[in-house]
XYZ file of C-alpha atoms in Angstrom:
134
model
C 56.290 -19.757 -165.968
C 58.901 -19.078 -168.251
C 60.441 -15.348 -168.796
C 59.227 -14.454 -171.883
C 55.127 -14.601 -172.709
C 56.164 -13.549 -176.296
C 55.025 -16.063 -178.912
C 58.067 -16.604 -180.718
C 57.845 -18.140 -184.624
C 59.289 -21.095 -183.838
C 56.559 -21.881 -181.768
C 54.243 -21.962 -184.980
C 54.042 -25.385 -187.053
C 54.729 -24.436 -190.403
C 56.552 -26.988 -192.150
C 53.762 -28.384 -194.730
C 55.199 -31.996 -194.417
C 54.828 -31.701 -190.616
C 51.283 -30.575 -191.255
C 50.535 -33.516 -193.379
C 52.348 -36.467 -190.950
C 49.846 -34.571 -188.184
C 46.217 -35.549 -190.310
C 47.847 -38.450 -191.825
C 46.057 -41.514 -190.445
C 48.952 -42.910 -189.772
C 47.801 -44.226 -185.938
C 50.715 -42.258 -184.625
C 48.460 -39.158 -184.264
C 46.031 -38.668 -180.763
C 43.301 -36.431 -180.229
C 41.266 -34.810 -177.490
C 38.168 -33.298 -177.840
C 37.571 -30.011 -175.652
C 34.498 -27.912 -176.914
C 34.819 -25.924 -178.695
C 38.297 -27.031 -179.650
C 39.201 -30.148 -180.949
C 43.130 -31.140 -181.102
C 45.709 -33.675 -182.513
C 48.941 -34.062 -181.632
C 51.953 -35.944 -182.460
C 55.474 -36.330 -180.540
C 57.763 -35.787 -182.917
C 61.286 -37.973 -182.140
C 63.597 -36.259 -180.519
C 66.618 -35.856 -183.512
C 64.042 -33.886 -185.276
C 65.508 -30.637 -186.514
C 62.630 -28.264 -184.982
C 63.934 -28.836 -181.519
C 62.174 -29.792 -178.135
C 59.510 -26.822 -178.070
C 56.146 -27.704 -178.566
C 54.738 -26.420 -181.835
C 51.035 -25.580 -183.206
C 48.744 -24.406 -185.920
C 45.241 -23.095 -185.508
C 42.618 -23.760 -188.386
C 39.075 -22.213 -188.352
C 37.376 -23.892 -191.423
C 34.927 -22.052 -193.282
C 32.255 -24.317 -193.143
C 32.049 -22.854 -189.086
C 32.383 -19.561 -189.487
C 31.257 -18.069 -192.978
C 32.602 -14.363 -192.090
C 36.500 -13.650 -192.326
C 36.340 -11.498 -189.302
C 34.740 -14.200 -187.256
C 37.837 -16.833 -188.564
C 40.196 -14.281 -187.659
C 38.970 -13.749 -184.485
C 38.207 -16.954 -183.350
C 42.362 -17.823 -184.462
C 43.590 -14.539 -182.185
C 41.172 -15.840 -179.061
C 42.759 -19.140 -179.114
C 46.069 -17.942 -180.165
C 46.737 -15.835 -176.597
C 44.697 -18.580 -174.726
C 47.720 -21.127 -175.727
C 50.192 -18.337 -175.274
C 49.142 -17.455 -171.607
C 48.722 -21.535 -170.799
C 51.432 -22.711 -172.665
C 53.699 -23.198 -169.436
C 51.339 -25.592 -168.656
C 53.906 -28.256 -170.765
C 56.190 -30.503 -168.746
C 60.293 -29.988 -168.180
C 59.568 -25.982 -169.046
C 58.275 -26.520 -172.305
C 60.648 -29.508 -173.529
C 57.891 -31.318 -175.051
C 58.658 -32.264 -178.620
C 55.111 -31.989 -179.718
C 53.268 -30.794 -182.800
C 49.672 -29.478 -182.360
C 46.387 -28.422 -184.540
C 43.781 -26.735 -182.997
C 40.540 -27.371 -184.948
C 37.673 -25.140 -184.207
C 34.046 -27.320 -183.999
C 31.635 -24.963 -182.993
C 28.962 -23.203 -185.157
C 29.193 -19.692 -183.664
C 31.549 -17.582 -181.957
C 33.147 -18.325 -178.321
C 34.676 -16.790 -175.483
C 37.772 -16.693 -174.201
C 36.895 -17.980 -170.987
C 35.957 -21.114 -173.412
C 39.154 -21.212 -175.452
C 41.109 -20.949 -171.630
C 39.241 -23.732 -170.571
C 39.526 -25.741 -173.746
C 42.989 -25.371 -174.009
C 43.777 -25.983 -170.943
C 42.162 -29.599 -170.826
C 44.084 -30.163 -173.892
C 47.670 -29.295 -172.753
C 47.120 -31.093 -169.870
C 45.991 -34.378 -171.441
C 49.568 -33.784 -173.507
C 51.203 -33.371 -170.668
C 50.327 -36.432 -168.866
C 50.690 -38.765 -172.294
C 54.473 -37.317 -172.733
C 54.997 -38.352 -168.946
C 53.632 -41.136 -169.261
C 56.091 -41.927 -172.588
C 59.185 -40.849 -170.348
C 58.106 -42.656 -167.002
């Protein structure tokens, strides 16, 4: 596990033209379904600017949950579930990755879920970026 278990803002996808390469449908992107979490990634190549960290944005739409509170909520949950499971990634978090988390479910979830959930998904990462360096 690595030293720190801060979340540190370069961590966080927020380059807007990132964003929009990551729902392109460009074929470059994969996805993995993991109620109530749904991801896509995309390995970025590696003389990108942003580094060899993994980086990801969470989106709760609306349409899900109507309340604020419920969005916010939902976003901190799955926020410390990724920042607790994060050293999860291979080569100590060298994994030039960019990731959305999309929320699917109707109501509010645990965080026993979003563990579970987002531990499936870093794990299917994990073992497509091996299998791109093997």
């Amino acid at each position: 596990m690595s030293a720190s278990l801060r979340l540190y803002k370069c961590e966080k996808l927020r380059s807007l033209t990132a964003i929009e390469q990551l729902f392109a449908s460009g074929g470059k992107c994969h996805g993995r379904m993991a109620y109530p979490w749904r991801a896509v990634w995309r390995f970025r190549q590696s003389d990108d600017r942003r580094g060899s960290i993994p980086q990801f944005v969470i989106t709760v739409p609306k349409r899900r949950l109507r309340h604020a509170v419920d969005r916010v909520r939902m976003r901190r949950v799955m926020r410390e579930a990724y920042r607790l499971n994060r050293h999860l990634f291979p080569e100590n978090g060298n994994c030039p990755v960019d990731i959305a988390f999309i929320y699917v479910a109707d109501d509010l979830t645990t965080y026993k879920a979003a563990v579970k959930s987002v531990t499936r998904i870093i794990s299917a990462i994990a073992a497509e970026w091996a299998g791109l360096n093997s």
